[in-house]
Tab-separated table of C-alpha atoms and ligand atoms in Angstrom:
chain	number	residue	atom	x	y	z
H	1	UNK	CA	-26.929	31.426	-7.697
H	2	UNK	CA	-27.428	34.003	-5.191
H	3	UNK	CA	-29.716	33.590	-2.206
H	4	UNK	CA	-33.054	34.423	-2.350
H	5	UNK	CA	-34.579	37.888	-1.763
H	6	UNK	CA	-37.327	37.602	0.676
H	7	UNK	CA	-39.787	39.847	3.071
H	8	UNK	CA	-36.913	39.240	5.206
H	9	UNK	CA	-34.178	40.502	3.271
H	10	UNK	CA	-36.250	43.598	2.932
H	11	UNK	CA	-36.122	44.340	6.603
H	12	UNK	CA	-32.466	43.427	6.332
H	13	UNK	CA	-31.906	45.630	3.938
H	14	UNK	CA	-33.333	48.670	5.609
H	15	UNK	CA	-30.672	47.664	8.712
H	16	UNK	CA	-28.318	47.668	6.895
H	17	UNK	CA	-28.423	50.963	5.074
H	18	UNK	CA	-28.241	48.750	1.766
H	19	UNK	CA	-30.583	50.387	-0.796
H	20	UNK	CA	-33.133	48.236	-2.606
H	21	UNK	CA	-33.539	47.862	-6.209
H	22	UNK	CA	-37.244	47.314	-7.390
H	23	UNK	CA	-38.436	47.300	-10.850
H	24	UNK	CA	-42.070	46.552	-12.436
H	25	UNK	CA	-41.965	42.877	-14.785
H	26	UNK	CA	-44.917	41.843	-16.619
H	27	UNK	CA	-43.390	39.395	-19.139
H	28	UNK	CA	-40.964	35.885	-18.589
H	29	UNK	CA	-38.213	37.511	-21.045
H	30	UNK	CA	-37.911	41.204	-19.016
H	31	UNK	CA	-38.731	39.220	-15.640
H	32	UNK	CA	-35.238	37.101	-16.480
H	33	UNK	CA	-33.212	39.805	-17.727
H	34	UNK	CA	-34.256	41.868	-14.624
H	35	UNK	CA	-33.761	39.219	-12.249
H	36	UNK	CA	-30.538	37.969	-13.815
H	37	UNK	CA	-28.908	42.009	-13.717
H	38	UNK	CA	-29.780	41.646	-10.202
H	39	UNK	CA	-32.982	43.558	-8.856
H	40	UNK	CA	-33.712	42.769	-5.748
H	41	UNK	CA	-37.570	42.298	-6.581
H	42	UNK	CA	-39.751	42.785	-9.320
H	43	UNK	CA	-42.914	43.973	-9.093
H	44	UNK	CA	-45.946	42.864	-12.014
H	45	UNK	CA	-47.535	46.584	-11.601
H	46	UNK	CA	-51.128	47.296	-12.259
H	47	UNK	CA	-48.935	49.749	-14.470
H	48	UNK	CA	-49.175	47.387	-17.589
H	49	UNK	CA	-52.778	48.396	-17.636
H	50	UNK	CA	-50.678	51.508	-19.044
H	51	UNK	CA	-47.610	50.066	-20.424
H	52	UNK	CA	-48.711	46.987	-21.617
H	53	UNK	CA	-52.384	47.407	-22.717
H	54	UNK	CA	-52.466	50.708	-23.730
H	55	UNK	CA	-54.542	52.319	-21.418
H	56	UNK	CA	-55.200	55.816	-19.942
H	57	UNK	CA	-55.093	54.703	-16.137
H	58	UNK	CA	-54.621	51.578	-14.144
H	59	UNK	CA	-58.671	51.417	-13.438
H	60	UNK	CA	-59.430	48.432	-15.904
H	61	UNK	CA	-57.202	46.222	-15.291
H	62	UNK	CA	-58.223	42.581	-13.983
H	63	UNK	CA	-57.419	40.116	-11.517
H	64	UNK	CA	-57.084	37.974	-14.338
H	65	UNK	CA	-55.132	40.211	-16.290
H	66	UNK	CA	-52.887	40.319	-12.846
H	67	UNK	CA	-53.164	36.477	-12.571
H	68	UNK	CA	-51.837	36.073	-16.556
H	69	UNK	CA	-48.679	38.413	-15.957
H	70	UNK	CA	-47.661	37.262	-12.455
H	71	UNK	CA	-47.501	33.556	-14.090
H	72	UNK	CA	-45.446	34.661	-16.503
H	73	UNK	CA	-42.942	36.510	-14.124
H	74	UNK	CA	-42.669	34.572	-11.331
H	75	UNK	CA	-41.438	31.956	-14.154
H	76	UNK	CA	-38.537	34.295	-15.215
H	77	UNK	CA	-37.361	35.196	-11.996
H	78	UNK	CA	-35.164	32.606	-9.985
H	79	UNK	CA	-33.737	35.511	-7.031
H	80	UNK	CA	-36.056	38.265	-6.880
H	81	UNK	CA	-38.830	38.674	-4.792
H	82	UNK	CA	-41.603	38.815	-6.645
H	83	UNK	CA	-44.789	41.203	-5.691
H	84	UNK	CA	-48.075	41.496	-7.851
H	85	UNK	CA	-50.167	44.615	-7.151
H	86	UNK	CA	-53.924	44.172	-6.425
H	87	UNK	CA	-56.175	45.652	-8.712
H	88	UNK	CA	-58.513	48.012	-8.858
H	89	UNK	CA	-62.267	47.048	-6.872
H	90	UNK	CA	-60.121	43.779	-6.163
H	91	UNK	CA	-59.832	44.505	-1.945
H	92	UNK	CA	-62.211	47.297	-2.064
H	93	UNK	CA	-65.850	45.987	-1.591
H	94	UNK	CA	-65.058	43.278	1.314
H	95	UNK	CA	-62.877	42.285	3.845
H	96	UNK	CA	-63.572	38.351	2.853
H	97	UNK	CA	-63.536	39.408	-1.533
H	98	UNK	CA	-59.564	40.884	-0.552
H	99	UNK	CA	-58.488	38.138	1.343
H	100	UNK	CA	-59.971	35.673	-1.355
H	101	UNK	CA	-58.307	37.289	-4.181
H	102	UNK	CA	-54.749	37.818	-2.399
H	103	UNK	CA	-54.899	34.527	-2.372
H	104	UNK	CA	-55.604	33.825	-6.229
H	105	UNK	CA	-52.310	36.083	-6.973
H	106	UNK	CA	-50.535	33.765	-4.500
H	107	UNK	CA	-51.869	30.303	-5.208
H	108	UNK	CA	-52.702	31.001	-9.279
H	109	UNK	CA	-50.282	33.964	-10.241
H	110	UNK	CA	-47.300	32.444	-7.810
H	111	UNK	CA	-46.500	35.681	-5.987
H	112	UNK	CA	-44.357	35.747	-3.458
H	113	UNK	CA	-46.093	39.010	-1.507
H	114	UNK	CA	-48.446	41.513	-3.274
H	115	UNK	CA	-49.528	45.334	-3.091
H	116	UNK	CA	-52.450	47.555	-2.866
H	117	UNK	CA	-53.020	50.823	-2.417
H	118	UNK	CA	-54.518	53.219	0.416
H	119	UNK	CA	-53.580	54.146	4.374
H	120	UNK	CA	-55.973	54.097	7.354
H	121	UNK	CA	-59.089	53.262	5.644
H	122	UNK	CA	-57.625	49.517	4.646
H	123	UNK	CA	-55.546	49.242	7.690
H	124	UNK	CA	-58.093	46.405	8.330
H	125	UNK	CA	-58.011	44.542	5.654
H	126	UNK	CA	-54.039	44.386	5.531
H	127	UNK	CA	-54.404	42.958	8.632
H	128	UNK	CA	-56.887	39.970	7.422
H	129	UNK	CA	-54.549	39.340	4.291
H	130	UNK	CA	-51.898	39.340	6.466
H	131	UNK	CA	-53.147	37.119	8.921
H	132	UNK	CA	-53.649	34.578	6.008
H	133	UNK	CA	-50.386	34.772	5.964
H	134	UNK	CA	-49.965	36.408	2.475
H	135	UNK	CA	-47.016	39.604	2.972
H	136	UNK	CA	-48.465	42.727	1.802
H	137	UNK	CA	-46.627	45.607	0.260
H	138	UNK	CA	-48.685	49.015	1.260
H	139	UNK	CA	-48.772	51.838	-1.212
H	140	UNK	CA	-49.554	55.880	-0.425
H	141	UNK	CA	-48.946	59.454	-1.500
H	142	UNK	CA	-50.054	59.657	-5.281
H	143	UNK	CA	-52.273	56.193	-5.743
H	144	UNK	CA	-52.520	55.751	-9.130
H	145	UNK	CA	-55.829	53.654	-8.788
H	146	UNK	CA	-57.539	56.888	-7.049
H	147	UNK	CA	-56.806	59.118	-9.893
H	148	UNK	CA	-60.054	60.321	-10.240
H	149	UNK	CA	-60.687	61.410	-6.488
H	150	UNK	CA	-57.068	63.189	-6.908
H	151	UNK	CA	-58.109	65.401	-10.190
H	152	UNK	CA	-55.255	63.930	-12.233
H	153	UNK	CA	-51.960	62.048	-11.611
H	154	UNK	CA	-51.188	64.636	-9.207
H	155	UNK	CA	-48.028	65.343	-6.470
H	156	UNK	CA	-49.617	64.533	-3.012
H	157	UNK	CA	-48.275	65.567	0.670
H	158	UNK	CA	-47.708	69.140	-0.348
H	159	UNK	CA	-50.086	70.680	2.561
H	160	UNK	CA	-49.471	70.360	6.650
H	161	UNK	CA	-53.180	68.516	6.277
H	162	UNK	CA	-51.929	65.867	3.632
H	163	UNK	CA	-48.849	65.458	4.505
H	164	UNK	CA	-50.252	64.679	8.429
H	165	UNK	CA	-52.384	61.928	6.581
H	166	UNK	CA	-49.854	60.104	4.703
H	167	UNK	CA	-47.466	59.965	8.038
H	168	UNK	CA	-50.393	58.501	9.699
H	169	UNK	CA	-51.444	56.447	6.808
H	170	UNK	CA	-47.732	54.985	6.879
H	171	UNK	CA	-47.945	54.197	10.804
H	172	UNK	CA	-51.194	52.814	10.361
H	173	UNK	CA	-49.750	50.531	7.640
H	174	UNK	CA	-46.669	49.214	9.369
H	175	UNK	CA	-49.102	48.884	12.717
H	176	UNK	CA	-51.349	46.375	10.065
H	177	UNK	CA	-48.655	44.448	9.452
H	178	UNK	CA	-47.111	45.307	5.922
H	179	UNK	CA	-43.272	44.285	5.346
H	180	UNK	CA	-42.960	47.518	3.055
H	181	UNK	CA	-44.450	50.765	2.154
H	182	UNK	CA	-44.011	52.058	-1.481
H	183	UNK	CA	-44.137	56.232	-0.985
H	184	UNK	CA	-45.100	57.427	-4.841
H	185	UNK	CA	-45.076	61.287	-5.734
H	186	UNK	CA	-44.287	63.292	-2.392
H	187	UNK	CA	-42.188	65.561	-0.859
H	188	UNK	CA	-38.601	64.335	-0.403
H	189	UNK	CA	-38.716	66.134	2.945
H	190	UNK	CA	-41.870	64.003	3.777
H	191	UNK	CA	-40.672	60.773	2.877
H	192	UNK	CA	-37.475	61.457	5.084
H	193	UNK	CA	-39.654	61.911	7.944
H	194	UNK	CA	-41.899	58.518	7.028
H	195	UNK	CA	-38.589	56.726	6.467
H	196	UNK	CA	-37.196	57.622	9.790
H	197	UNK	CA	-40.388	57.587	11.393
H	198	UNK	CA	-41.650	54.011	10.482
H	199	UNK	CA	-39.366	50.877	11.571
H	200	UNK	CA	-40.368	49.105	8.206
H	201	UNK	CA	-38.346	49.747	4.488
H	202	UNK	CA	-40.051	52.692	2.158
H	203	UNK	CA	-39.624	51.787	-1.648
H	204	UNK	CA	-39.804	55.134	-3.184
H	205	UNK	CA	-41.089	56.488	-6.618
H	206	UNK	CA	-41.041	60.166	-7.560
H	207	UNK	CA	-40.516	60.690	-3.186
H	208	UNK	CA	-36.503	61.803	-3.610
H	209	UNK	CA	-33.153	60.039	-2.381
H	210	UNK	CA	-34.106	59.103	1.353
H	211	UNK	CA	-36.373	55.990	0.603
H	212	UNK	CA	-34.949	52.803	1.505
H	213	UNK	CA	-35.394	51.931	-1.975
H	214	UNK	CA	-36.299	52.954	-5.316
H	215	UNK	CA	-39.002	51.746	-7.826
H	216	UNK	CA	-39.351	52.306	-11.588
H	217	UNK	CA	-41.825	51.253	-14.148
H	218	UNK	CA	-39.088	49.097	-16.412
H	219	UNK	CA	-40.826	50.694	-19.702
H	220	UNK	CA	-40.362	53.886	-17.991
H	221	UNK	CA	-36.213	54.060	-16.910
H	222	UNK	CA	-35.925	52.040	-20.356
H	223	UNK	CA	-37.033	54.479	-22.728
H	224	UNK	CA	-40.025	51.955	-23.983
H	225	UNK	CA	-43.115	54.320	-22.758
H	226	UNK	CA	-43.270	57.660	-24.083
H	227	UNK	CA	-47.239	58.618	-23.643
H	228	UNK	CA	-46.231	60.227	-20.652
H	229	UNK	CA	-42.843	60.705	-19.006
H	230	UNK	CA	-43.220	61.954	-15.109
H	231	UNK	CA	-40.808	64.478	-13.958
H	232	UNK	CA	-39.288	61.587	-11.336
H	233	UNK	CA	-38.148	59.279	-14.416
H	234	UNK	CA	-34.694	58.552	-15.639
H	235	UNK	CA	-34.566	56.991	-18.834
H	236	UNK	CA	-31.002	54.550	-18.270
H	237	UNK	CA	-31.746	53.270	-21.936
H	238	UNK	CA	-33.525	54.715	-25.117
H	239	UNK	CA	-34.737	51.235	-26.476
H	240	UNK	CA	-37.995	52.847	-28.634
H	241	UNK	CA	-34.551	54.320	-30.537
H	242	UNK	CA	-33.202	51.043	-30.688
H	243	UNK	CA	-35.737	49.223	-31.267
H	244	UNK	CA	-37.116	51.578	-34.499
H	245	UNK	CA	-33.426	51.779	-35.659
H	246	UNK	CA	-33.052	47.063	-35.852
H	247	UNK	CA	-36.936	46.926	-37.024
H	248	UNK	CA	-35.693	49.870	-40.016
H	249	UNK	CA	-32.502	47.824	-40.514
H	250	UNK	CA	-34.514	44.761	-40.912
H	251	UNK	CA	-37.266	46.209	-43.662
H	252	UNK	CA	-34.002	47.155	-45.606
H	253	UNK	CA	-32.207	43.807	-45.756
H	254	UNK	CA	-35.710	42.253	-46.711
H	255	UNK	CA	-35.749	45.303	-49.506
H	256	UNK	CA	-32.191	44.918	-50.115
H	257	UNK	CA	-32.335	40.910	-50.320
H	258	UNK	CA	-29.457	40.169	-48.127
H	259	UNK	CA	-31.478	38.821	-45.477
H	260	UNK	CA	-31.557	35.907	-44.715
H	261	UNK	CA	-28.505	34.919	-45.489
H	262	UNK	CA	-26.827	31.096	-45.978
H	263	UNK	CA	-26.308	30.819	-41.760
H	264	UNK	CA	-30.244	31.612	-41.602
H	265	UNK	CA	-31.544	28.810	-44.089
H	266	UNK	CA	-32.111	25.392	-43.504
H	267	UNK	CA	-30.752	23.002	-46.098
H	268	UNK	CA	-31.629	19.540	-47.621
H	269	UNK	CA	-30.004	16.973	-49.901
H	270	UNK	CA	-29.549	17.352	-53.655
H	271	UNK	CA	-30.876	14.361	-54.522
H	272	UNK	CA	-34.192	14.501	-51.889
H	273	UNK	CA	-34.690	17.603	-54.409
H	274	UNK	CA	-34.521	16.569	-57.889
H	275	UNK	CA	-36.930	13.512	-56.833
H	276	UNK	CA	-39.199	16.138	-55.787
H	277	UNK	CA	-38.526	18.015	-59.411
H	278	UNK	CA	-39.696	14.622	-61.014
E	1	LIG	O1	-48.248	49.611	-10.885
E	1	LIG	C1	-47.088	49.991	-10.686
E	1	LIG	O2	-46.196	49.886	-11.541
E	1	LIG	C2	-46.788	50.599	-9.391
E	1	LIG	C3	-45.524	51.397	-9.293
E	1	LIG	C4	-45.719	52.677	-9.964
E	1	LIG	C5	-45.073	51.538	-7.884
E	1	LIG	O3	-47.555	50.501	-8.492
């Protein structure tokens, strides 16, 4: 098996010039597939209050709901780091509730590290989760949990004013203590500057080529989510395609009666049945 990726490896990584390969996870089956292919870490996004539950935002979603999925993942994935996002009003009231419930996605979900979003203004209480020694992922540009201060999932960085803020939320982030900054919806040009500008990896998503990483939503680059498909997506696989074509395939051999066939069908002895016929 390959070694272990770790907060370490991250740093490594970044040294190196050696692009990392995240991807979101919020099931065992995906988490193994993922893991197995080779992505460096997976991350059980606050996403799959989209992808998963059928939501409009990532606003609802639980720490149990987080809990539930990480436990799941973490059992799937035998290399990849694995990094469960916060949720929403999770870190936000106090200092003590954020360091409290890091530490239910560690201890209950098994996460390795986790995320949450916001710059200066939880500086702070990085620093507190940190110093419980629990690593913490930071996450600015487009938040998706602040949607509704933003007006809409919106690109952010685009003015000298905003895009100030985010380099200063990134320096205040690394100066807190986090092992990784994820940089979602900016400017490539701004990212290059945070990338260069902060000694710890960026993990980019819809922020261009100069990240020292890349993120996806799985459902997203897979062709499984198609409410709504952001400009920054790739889709590497159609499986909704795939997926509609084996479940049509299947209502015809049920219509068609040739499945299941013998190789499907359990069998018993001849004379176990005509005792039953009796
Ligand atoms: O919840 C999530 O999937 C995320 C990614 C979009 C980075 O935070």
């Amino acid at each position: 098996m390959n070694k272990k990726f770790t907060v370490k490896s991250f740093q490594k990584a970044k040294d190196d010039k050696r692009p990392i390969s995240m991807l979101t996870a919020y099931d065992y089956s995906m988490a193994k597939i993922l893991d197995s292919a080779g992505a460096d870490a997976l991350l059980v996004g606050d996403s799959l209050g989209m992808v998963v539950q059928g939501h409009d935002s990532t606003i609802s979603v639980t720490m149990d709901d987080m809990i539930y999925h990480a436990k799941a993942v973490t059992r799937g994935a035998k290399r990849a780091l694995v990094i469960v996002d916060m949720p929403f009003m999770s870190y936000h009231v106090s200092v003590t509730d954020a360091v409290s419930n890091a530490g239910r996605l560690m201890k209950e979900g098994g996460a390795h590290a986790i995320k949450l979003e916001g710059g200066v203004e939880f500086a702070e209480t990085i620093r507190q989760i940190v110093r419980a020694q629990i690593p913490v992922m930071g996450h600015i540009g487009m938040t998706p949990q602040s949607v509704h201060m933003f007006g809409g999932f919106k690109v952010q960085g685009k003015s000298l004013l905003q895009a100030q803020q985010i380099i200063d939320d990134a320096k205040a982030l690394e100066e807190a203590g986090v092992f990784a900054i994820t940089l979602e919806c900016v400017p490539e040009e701004l990212s290059k500057i945070i990338t260069e500008t902060v000694n710890v990896p960026t993990i980019g998503i819809g922020a261009g080529k100069y990240c020292d990483g890349q993120v996806l939503v799985s459902n997203d680059m897979l062709g499984m989510y198609s409410d709504f498909v952001p400009k920054f997506v790739k889709q590497f696989a159609h499986l909704s395609t795939d997926i509609e074509g084996a479940v049509k395939t299947y209502i015809k051999e049920l219509a068609d009666n040739s499945f299941p066939e013998k190789k499907h069908t359990f069998t018993i002895d001849d004379e176990v049945i005509s005792n039953l016929n009796k």
